[in-house]
Amino acid sequence: MAEPYQTYQPKPIVTAKGLIFLALIVGSLILGGLAALVNPLYLILGVVGLVVIFLMVKYDYFGLLVYLLVFLMRPGETYTFLAKVRIELILGACLAFLALIKNKYRYGHFTIPDNKLNLDMLLILGAMCLSFSLSSCKDCTINAIQELLKLAIFFLLIILTIDTRKKLEIFIWAFLLINAKLTFDINWGFYHGQAVYNQGLERATGGNSAMDNFNGIAITMNTMIPFAYYLFFYYREYWQKILMLGCLILFSWTLIITGSRGGLLGFLGILGIIWLQSKRKLALGLFFIVFMAAGWTMLGASSKARYETIFDKNLDESSENRVLAWEDGLEMAIIRPVTGVGAGAFAWARVERFGRYLNPHNMYIQVLAELGFIGAFIYFMFVIDIFRFNFRLLKSVPSRGSPLALLRPLSRAIIASCGSLLITGIFAHSAYRYTWYFVAALTVIAMQFVREMKAVEESSSAGNLAVSASGIDSGSKVNG
């Protein structure tokens, strides 16, 4: 029997695999030639940079994580050439633009999670722009607007990119671990000659503009502690618990070595909020009493003397200057009740009117004086909405067994962190601090997850009812 005729199919001369190998060979030759002319380290960084750019363009979530790293590490403050190009603002704007384009391509139209906090962000930005009209320092207000615009871009990136529970969890871990690295660096500097002697004791300093002084570091630690605390009890795996416990100890100790009195009050506020949210109030209250007593005995004499001044009726020079700044701030708010003296322009406006240069060191005075009464109303509605939505989340999400169980410790942590910011805000001008807008974005995501879960449950219930009704109808026909 004759064999079937087989057509001859020639092999392609050029294949995709061959092109890849050829590109690698040519690229290696080019890099090898350049290595003789340029520092090889720059070539390696260039290649890594190109790979990172490619991954950011292709995977928007990877871009978000890179931006989180850049935002917290702030390389522009270490490398001046990056500061000139405003790396954080430019990178964030490019990533947000890509995220919007992908969002339009994916859904056919722009789809952003619907939440009042989105409007709050726009209104705050609008209030800052309005304050520019009568600002006492135009450049200061422009810088403040640019910083908030950067935060608004970060806010938009988060709510557009994080669309699954896993992405949210990884993002929170990245946030905590990057801050833990920065905190470790602060401790390393403190114990290796970088401590600063100020107001009778050695105090931790360093870091970047997010944690640029004693009070800034203390505020950051207070916002981190609740996340580490609640996630420690949420996770079941030992390695996760160990990491969260390590972060909790690191953040708490760093708070102590700042010597910040406002930071200590914020920490006590966190303990109070945790106690109020606990079901075991008696046991937890006793534990906190023992914990604080033991912690007090571990403090040095200079630290004890510093913290004891909190209860001193006689104000020291630092406290007197702050009270005077508050009084001046209230007067400036009354003088310009609509626009304020300009976002970020408090110190300059104070010099103009009173001849004294000092920032408000009070979030409430800062907002009133810089944004006026209308801006203050908008801002504090934003803060109220953060609390309101997170308390609503606690009622909506089961503690265990739900795919969204992570949202409970997240909401508790946000409530405690923002509570500490309200307390430390009595002693610090932290209205434009990134933490507010970061947790607002996480709140928007959490609310969207709950909304989607309820929609699925309602759809499932409607389907079950339809099946039941169909079964009953069929049974009726048979019986008939």
Coordinates of C-alpha atoms in Angstrom, one line a residue:
M1 CA 0.0 0.0 0.0
A2 CA 1.4 3.4 -1.0
E3 CA 2.2 5.8 1.8
P4 CA 0.1 8.9 2.0
Y5 CA 1.5 11.9 0.3
Q6 CA 3.0 14.3 2.9
T7 CA 3.4 18.0 2.0
Y8 CA 6.8 19.5 2.8
Q9 CA 6.7 22.4 5.3
P10 CA 10.0 24.3 5.4
K11 CA 11.2 25.5 8.8
P12 CA 11.2 29.3 9.2
I13 CA 14.6 30.8 9.0
V14 CA 13.8 33.5 11.6
T15 CA 11.9 32.5 14.8
A16 CA 10.8 34.5 17.8
K17 CA 13.3 32.5 20.0
G18 CA 16.1 33.3 17.5
L19 CA 15.3 37.0 17.6
I20 CA 15.4 37.0 21.4
F21 CA 18.8 35.3 21.4
L22 CA 20.1 37.7 18.7
A23 CA 18.8 40.7 20.7
L24 CA 20.6 39.3 23.8
I25 CA 23.9 38.9 21.9
V26 CA 23.7 42.3 20.3
G27 CA 22.7 43.9 23.6
S28 CA 25.6 42.2 25.4
L29 CA 28.0 43.4 22.8
I30 CA 26.7 47.0 23.1
L31 CA 26.8 46.9 26.9
G32 CA 30.3 45.4 26.8
G33 CA 31.5 48.2 24.6
L34 CA 29.9 50.8 26.7
A35 CA 31.4 49.3 29.9
A36 CA 34.8 50.5 28.7
L37 CA 33.6 54.1 28.5
V38 CA 31.0 54.3 31.2
N39 CA 30.9 53.2 34.9
P40 CA 29.3 49.6 34.7
L41 CA 27.2 50.5 37.7
Y42 CA 25.3 53.1 35.6
L43 CA 24.7 50.6 32.9
I44 CA 23.3 48.1 35.4
L45 CA 21.1 50.8 36.9
G46 CA 20.0 51.8 33.4
V47 CA 19.0 48.2 32.4
V48 CA 17.2 47.7 35.7
G49 CA 15.4 51.0 35.2
L50 CA 14.2 50.0 31.8
V51 CA 13.0 46.7 33.1
V52 CA 11.1 48.4 35.9
I53 CA 9.6 50.9 33.5
F54 CA 8.4 48.1 31.3
L55 CA 6.8 46.3 34.2
M56 CA 5.1 49.4 35.5
V57 CA 3.6 50.1 32.1
K58 CA 2.5 46.5 31.6
Y59 CA 1.3 45.9 35.2
D60 CA -0.4 48.8 36.9
Y61 CA -0.3 47.1 40.3
F62 CA 3.5 46.7 40.1
G63 CA 3.6 50.5 39.3
L64 CA 1.6 51.2 42.4
L65 CA 4.0 49.3 44.6
V66 CA 7.0 51.1 43.0
Y67 CA 5.3 54.4 43.6
L68 CA 4.6 53.5 47.2
L69 CA 8.4 52.7 47.6
V70 CA 9.3 56.0 45.9
F71 CA 6.8 58.0 47.9
L72 CA 8.0 56.7 51.3
M73 CA 11.7 56.5 50.6
R74 CA 11.7 59.9 48.8
P75 CA 14.9 59.5 46.7
G76 CA 14.5 63.1 45.5
E77 CA 15.7 64.2 49.0
T78 CA 18.8 62.0 48.7
Y79 CA 19.6 62.6 45.0
T80 CA 19.2 66.3 44.2
F81 CA 18.9 65.7 40.4
L82 CA 15.7 63.7 41.1
A83 CA 14.3 66.5 43.2
K84 CA 14.7 69.0 40.3
V85 CA 12.5 66.8 38.1
R86 CA 10.0 66.2 40.9
I87 CA 10.2 62.5 40.6
E88 CA 7.3 61.7 42.9
L89 CA 4.9 64.0 41.1
I90 CA 5.9 63.1 37.6
L91 CA 6.0 59.3 38.3
G92 CA 2.7 59.5 40.0
A93 CA 1.0 61.5 37.3
C94 CA 2.3 59.1 34.6
L95 CA 1.1 56.1 36.5
A96 CA -2.3 57.7 37.2
F97 CA -2.7 58.5 33.5
L98 CA -1.8 54.9 32.5
A99 CA -4.3 53.6 35.1
L100 CA -7.0 55.8 33.8
I101 CA -6.4 54.7 30.2
K102 CA -6.4 51.0 31.2
N103 CA -9.6 51.6 33.2
K104 CA -11.2 53.1 30.1
Y105 CA -10.0 50.3 28.0
R106 CA -11.2 47.6 30.5
Y107 CA -14.7 48.9 31.2
G108 CA -15.4 51.0 28.1
H109 CA -15.7 54.1 30.2
F110 CA -13.9 55.6 33.2
T111 CA -15.0 53.7 36.3
I112 CA -14.0 55.0 39.8
P113 CA -15.3 53.6 43.1
D114 CA -18.2 55.8 44.1
N115 CA -17.6 57.3 47.6
K116 CA -18.0 60.7 49.2
L117 CA -14.4 60.7 50.2
N118 CA -13.5 61.3 46.5
L119 CA -15.6 64.5 46.6
D120 CA -14.0 65.5 49.9
M121 CA -10.5 65.2 48.3
L122 CA -11.6 67.5 45.4
L123 CA -13.2 70.0 47.8
I124 CA -10.0 70.2 50.0
L125 CA -7.9 70.8 46.9
G126 CA -10.5 73.5 45.8
A127 CA -10.3 75.2 49.2
M128 CA -6.5 75.3 48.9
C129 CA -6.7 76.8 45.5
L130 CA -9.2 79.4 46.8
S131 CA -6.8 80.3 49.6
F132 CA -4.1 81.2 46.9
S133 CA -6.1 84.3 46.0
L134 CA -5.2 86.2 49.2
S135 CA -2.2 84.1 50.3
S136 CA 0.5 85.8 52.3
C137 CA 3.1 83.6 50.6
K138 CA 2.1 82.6 47.1
D139 CA 5.1 80.3 46.7
C140 CA 4.2 78.5 50.0
T141 CA 0.7 78.0 48.8
I142 CA 1.8 76.7 45.4
N143 CA 4.1 74.2 47.2
A144 CA 1.2 73.1 49.5
I145 CA -1.1 72.7 46.5
Q146 CA 1.5 70.6 44.6
E147 CA 2.0 68.4 47.7
L148 CA -1.7 67.8 48.0
L149 CA -1.9 67.2 44.2
K150 CA 0.7 64.5 44.7
L151 CA -1.4 63.0 47.4
A152 CA -4.5 63.2 45.3
I153 CA -2.7 61.3 42.5
F154 CA -1.6 58.7 45.0
F155 CA -5.2 58.5 46.3
L156 CA -6.4 58.0 42.7
L157 CA -3.8 55.3 42.0
I158 CA -4.8 53.3 45.0
I159 CA -8.5 53.3 44.3
L160 CA -8.1 52.5 40.6
T161 CA -5.5 49.8 41.1
I162 CA -6.4 47.8 44.2
D163 CA -9.4 45.7 43.1
T164 CA -8.9 42.4 45.0
R165 CA -8.4 41.4 48.6
K166 CA -4.9 40.0 47.8
K167 CA -3.7 43.2 46.3
L168 CA -5.0 45.1 49.3
E169 CA -3.2 42.8 51.7
I170 CA 0.1 42.9 49.8
F171 CA -0.1 46.7 49.7
I172 CA -0.6 46.9 53.4
W173 CA 2.4 44.6 54.0
A174 CA 4.5 46.7 51.7
F175 CA 3.4 49.9 53.5
L176 CA 4.3 48.5 56.9
L177 CA 7.7 46.9 55.9
I178 CA 8.9 50.0 54.1
N179 CA 8.1 52.1 57.1
A180 CA 9.8 49.4 59.3
K181 CA 13.0 49.8 57.2
L182 CA 12.9 53.6 57.6
T183 CA 12.3 53.2 61.3
F184 CA 15.2 50.8 61.7
D185 CA 17.5 53.3 60.0
I186 CA 16.4 56.0 62.5
N187 CA 17.2 53.6 65.4
W188 CA 20.6 52.8 63.8
G189 CA 21.4 56.5 63.5
F190 CA 20.3 57.2 67.1
Y191 CA 22.6 54.5 68.5
H192 CA 25.5 55.4 66.1
G193 CA 26.1 59.0 66.8
Q194 CA 23.2 60.8 65.0
A195 CA 21.1 61.5 68.1
V196 CA 20.4 65.2 68.7
Y197 CA 20.6 66.7 72.2
N198 CA 17.5 68.9 72.5
Q199 CA 15.5 70.1 75.6
G200 CA 17.5 68.1 78.1
L201 CA 17.8 64.7 76.4
E202 CA 19.1 62.9 73.4
R203 CA 16.4 62.4 70.7
A204 CA 16.0 60.4 67.6
T205 CA 16.0 62.3 64.3
G206 CA 16.7 61.7 60.7
G207 CA 14.6 59.9 58.1
N208 CA 13.1 62.0 55.3
S209 CA 10.4 64.7 55.1
A210 CA 7.8 62.3 56.2
M211 CA 9.7 61.8 59.4
D212 CA 12.0 64.8 59.5
N213 CA 12.0 65.7 63.2
F214 CA 11.2 64.3 66.6
N215 CA 7.5 65.1 66.5
G216 CA 7.2 63.9 62.8
I217 CA 8.8 60.6 63.7
A218 CA 6.5 60.2 66.7
I219 CA 3.4 60.9 64.7
T220 CA 4.4 58.4 62.1
M221 CA 5.0 55.7 64.7
N222 CA 1.6 56.3 66.2
T223 CA 0.0 55.8 62.8
M224 CA 1.9 52.6 62.3
I225 CA 1.4 51.0 65.7
P226 CA -2.4 50.3 65.3
F227 CA -1.8 48.5 61.9
A228 CA 0.9 46.2 63.4
Y229 CA -1.3 45.6 66.6
Y230 CA -4.5 44.6 64.9
L231 CA -2.8 42.5 62.1
F232 CA -0.9 40.7 64.8
F233 CA -4.1 39.3 66.2
Y234 CA -5.7 38.8 62.8
Y235 CA -3.1 36.5 61.4
R236 CA -2.7 32.9 62.4
E237 CA 0.6 31.9 60.9
Y238 CA 3.6 32.2 63.3
W239 CA 5.9 34.0 60.8
Q240 CA 3.2 36.6 60.2
K241 CA 2.7 37.1 63.9
I242 CA 6.5 37.4 64.5
L243 CA 6.9 40.0 61.8
M244 CA 3.9 42.1 63.1
L245 CA 5.2 41.8 66.7
G246 CA 8.6 42.9 65.5
C247 CA 7.1 45.9 63.8
L248 CA 5.0 46.7 66.9
I249 CA 8.1 46.7 69.2
L250 CA 10.2 48.7 66.7
F251 CA 7.5 51.4 66.2
S252 CA 6.8 51.6 70.0
W253 CA 10.5 51.9 71.0
T254 CA 11.2 54.5 68.3
L255 CA 8.3 56.6 69.6
I256 CA 9.9 56.6 73.0
I257 CA 13.4 57.7 71.8
T258 CA 11.9 60.7 70.0
G259 CA 11.1 62.3 73.4
S260 CA 7.9 63.8 71.9
R261 CA 5.3 64.7 74.5
G262 CA 2.6 65.0 71.9
G263 CA 3.6 61.6 70.6
L264 CA 3.3 60.0 74.0
L265 CA -0.2 61.5 74.4
G266 CA -1.1 60.2 71.0
F267 CA 0.1 56.7 72.0
L268 CA -2.0 56.8 75.2
G269 CA -4.9 57.8 73.0
I270 CA -4.3 54.7 70.8
L271 CA -4.3 52.5 73.9
G272 CA -7.6 54.1 74.9
I273 CA -9.2 53.5 71.5
I274 CA -8.0 49.9 71.5
W275 CA -9.4 49.4 75.0
L276 CA -12.8 50.9 73.9
Q277 CA -13.0 48.6 70.9
S278 CA -12.1 45.5 72.9
K279 CA -14.6 42.9 74.2
R280 CA -12.2 42.0 77.1
K281 CA -12.0 45.5 78.7
L282 CA -11.0 44.3 82.2
A283 CA -8.2 42.0 81.2
L284 CA -6.9 44.5 78.6
G285 CA -7.1 47.4 81.0
L286 CA -5.0 45.5 83.6
F287 CA -2.5 44.6 80.9
F288 CA -2.1 48.2 79.7
I289 CA -1.6 49.4 83.3
V290 CA 1.2 46.8 83.8
F291 CA 2.6 47.6 80.4
M292 CA 2.8 51.3 81.1
A293 CA 4.2 50.8 84.5
A294 CA 6.9 48.6 83.2
G295 CA 7.6 50.9 80.3
W296 CA 8.0 53.9 82.7
T297 CA 10.6 52.1 84.8
M298 CA 12.6 51.4 81.7
L299 CA 12.9 55.1 80.8
G300 CA 16.0 57.1 81.6
A301 CA 15.9 60.0 84.1
S302 CA 16.1 62.6 81.3
S303 CA 13.1 61.0 79.4
K304 CA 11.1 60.8 82.6
A305 CA 11.8 64.5 83.3
R306 CA 10.8 65.4 79.8
Y307 CA 7.4 63.5 79.9
E308 CA 6.6 64.8 83.5
T309 CA 6.4 68.3 82.1
I310 CA 3.2 67.3 80.4
F311 CA 1.4 67.7 83.8
D312 CA 3.4 70.7 84.9
K313 CA 1.1 73.7 85.4
N314 CA 4.0 76.1 84.6
L315 CA 4.5 76.3 80.9
D316 CA 8.0 76.0 79.5
E317 CA 9.3 78.3 76.7
S318 CA 8.3 75.8 74.0
S319 CA 4.7 75.5 75.3
E320 CA 4.3 79.3 75.8
N321 CA 5.4 79.9 72.2
R322 CA 2.9 77.4 70.9
V323 CA 0.0 78.9 72.9
L324 CA 1.0 82.3 71.5
A325 CA 1.0 80.8 68.0
W326 CA -2.5 79.5 68.6
E327 CA -3.8 82.9 69.7
D328 CA -2.2 84.6 66.6
G329 CA -3.7 81.9 64.4
L330 CA -7.2 82.5 65.7
E331 CA -6.9 86.2 65.1
M332 CA -5.7 85.6 61.5
A333 CA -8.7 83.3 60.9
I334 CA -11.1 86.0 62.1
I335 CA -9.3 88.6 59.8
R336 CA -9.6 86.3 56.7
P337 CA -12.6 84.1 57.4
V338 CA -13.3 83.1 53.8
T339 CA -10.0 82.3 52.2
G340 CA -7.6 82.1 55.1
V341 CA -4.0 83.4 54.9
G342 CA -3.2 80.7 52.4
A343 CA -2.4 77.0 52.6
G344 CA 1.2 76.5 53.9
A345 CA 1.5 80.3 54.5
F346 CA 0.8 80.5 58.3
A347 CA 4.4 81.3 59.3
W348 CA 4.8 84.1 56.7
A349 CA 1.4 85.6 57.5
R350 CA 2.3 85.6 61.2
V351 CA 5.5 87.5 60.5
E352 CA 3.6 90.0 58.4
R353 CA 1.0 90.8 61.1
F354 CA 2.8 90.0 64.4
G355 CA 6.5 90.0 63.6
R356 CA 6.8 86.5 65.0
Y357 CA 7.9 83.4 62.9
L358 CA 6.6 80.1 64.1
N359 CA 4.3 77.5 62.6
P360 CA 1.0 76.8 64.3
H361 CA 1.9 73.5 65.9
N362 CA -1.8 72.8 66.0
M363 CA -3.8 71.1 63.2
Y364 CA -7.1 72.8 64.1
I365 CA -5.6 76.3 64.2
Q366 CA -3.6 75.5 61.0
V367 CA -6.8 74.6 59.0
L368 CA -8.8 77.6 60.3
A369 CA -6.1 80.1 59.7
E370 CA -4.8 78.8 56.4
L371 CA -8.1 77.8 54.7
G372 CA -10.7 79.9 56.5
F373 CA -13.9 78.8 58.0
I374 CA -15.3 77.3 54.7
G375 CA -12.1 75.3 54.1
A376 CA -12.1 74.2 57.7
F377 CA -15.7 72.9 57.4
I378 CA -14.7 71.0 54.2
Y379 CA -11.6 69.5 55.8
F380 CA -13.2 68.3 59.0
M381 CA -16.1 66.8 57.1
F382 CA -13.5 64.8 55.3
V383 CA -12.1 63.6 58.7
I384 CA -15.6 62.8 60.0
D385 CA -16.3 60.8 56.8
I386 CA -13.2 58.7 57.4
F387 CA -14.4 57.7 60.8
R388 CA -18.1 57.3 59.7
F389 CA -17.3 54.9 56.9
N390 CA -14.9 52.8 59.0
F391 CA -17.4 52.4 61.8
R392 CA -19.9 51.4 59.1
L393 CA -17.4 48.8 57.8
L394 CA -17.1 47.3 61.3
K395 CA -20.9 46.7 61.3
S396 CA -20.9 45.2 57.7
V397 CA -18.0 42.7 57.8
P398 CA -18.0 39.5 59.9
S399 CA -15.0 39.0 62.1
R400 CA -14.1 35.5 60.8
G401 CA -15.0 33.3 57.9
S402 CA -15.7 36.0 55.5
P403 CA -13.5 36.6 52.4
L404 CA -13.4 40.3 53.5
A405 CA -12.4 39.6 57.2
L406 CA -9.2 41.5 56.7
L407 CA -11.3 44.7 56.5
R408 CA -12.1 44.5 60.2
P409 CA -8.6 44.9 61.5
L410 CA -7.9 47.4 58.7
S411 CA -10.9 49.6 59.8
R412 CA -9.9 49.3 63.5
A413 CA -6.4 50.3 62.6
I414 CA -7.6 53.3 60.6
I415 CA -9.9 54.5 63.4
A416 CA -7.0 54.2 66.0
S417 CA -4.5 55.9 63.7
C418 CA -6.8 58.8 62.9
G419 CA -7.7 59.1 66.5
S420 CA -4.0 59.5 67.4
L421 CA -3.7 62.1 64.6
L422 CA -6.5 64.1 66.2
I423 CA -4.8 64.0 69.6
T424 CA -1.3 64.8 68.3
G425 CA -2.9 67.4 66.1
I426 CA -3.3 69.5 69.2
F427 CA 0.5 69.9 69.2
A428 CA 1.4 69.5 65.5
H429 CA 0.3 71.1 62.2
S430 CA -0.5 67.8 60.4
A431 CA -3.5 68.7 58.3
Y432 CA -1.7 67.9 55.0
R433 CA 0.0 64.8 56.3
Y434 CA -0.1 61.9 53.8
T435 CA -1.6 59.5 56.4
W436 CA -5.0 61.2 56.2
Y437 CA -5.3 60.7 52.4
F438 CA -3.7 57.3 52.4
V439 CA -6.2 55.8 54.9
A440 CA -9.0 57.6 53.1
A441 CA -8.1 55.8 49.9
L442 CA -8.0 52.4 51.8
T443 CA -11.4 53.3 53.2
V444 CA -12.8 53.9 49.6
I445 CA -11.5 50.5 48.5
A446 CA -12.9 48.7 51.6
M447 CA -16.3 50.2 51.0
Q448 CA -16.2 49.2 47.4
F449 CA -15.4 45.6 48.4
V450 CA -18.3 45.5 50.7
R451 CA -20.6 47.0 48.1
E452 CA -19.5 44.3 45.6
M453 CA -20.0 41.5 48.2
K454 CA -23.5 42.7 48.9
A455 CA -24.3 42.8 45.2
V456 CA -23.2 39.2 44.7
E457 CA -25.2 38.1 47.8
E458 CA -28.3 39.8 46.5
S459 CA -27.9 38.4 43.1
S460 CA -27.4 34.9 44.6
S461 CA -30.5 35.3 46.8
A462 CA -32.5 36.5 43.8
G463 CA -31.3 33.4 41.8
N464 CA -32.2 31.0 44.6
L465 CA -35.7 32.6 45.0
A466 CA -36.2 32.3 41.2
V467 CA -35.2 28.6 41.3
S468 CA -37.5 28.0 44.3
A469 CA -40.4 29.7 42.6
S470 CA -39.8 27.7 39.5
G471 CA -39.8 24.5 41.5
I472 CA -43.0 25.4 43.3
D473 CA -44.6 26.3 40.0
S474 CA -43.6 23.0 38.4
G475 CA -44.9 21.1 41.4
S476 CA -48.2 22.8 41.2
K477 CA -48.5 21.8 37.5
V478 CA -47.7 18.2 38.3
N479 CA -50.2 18.1 41.2
G480 CA -52.7 19.8 39.0

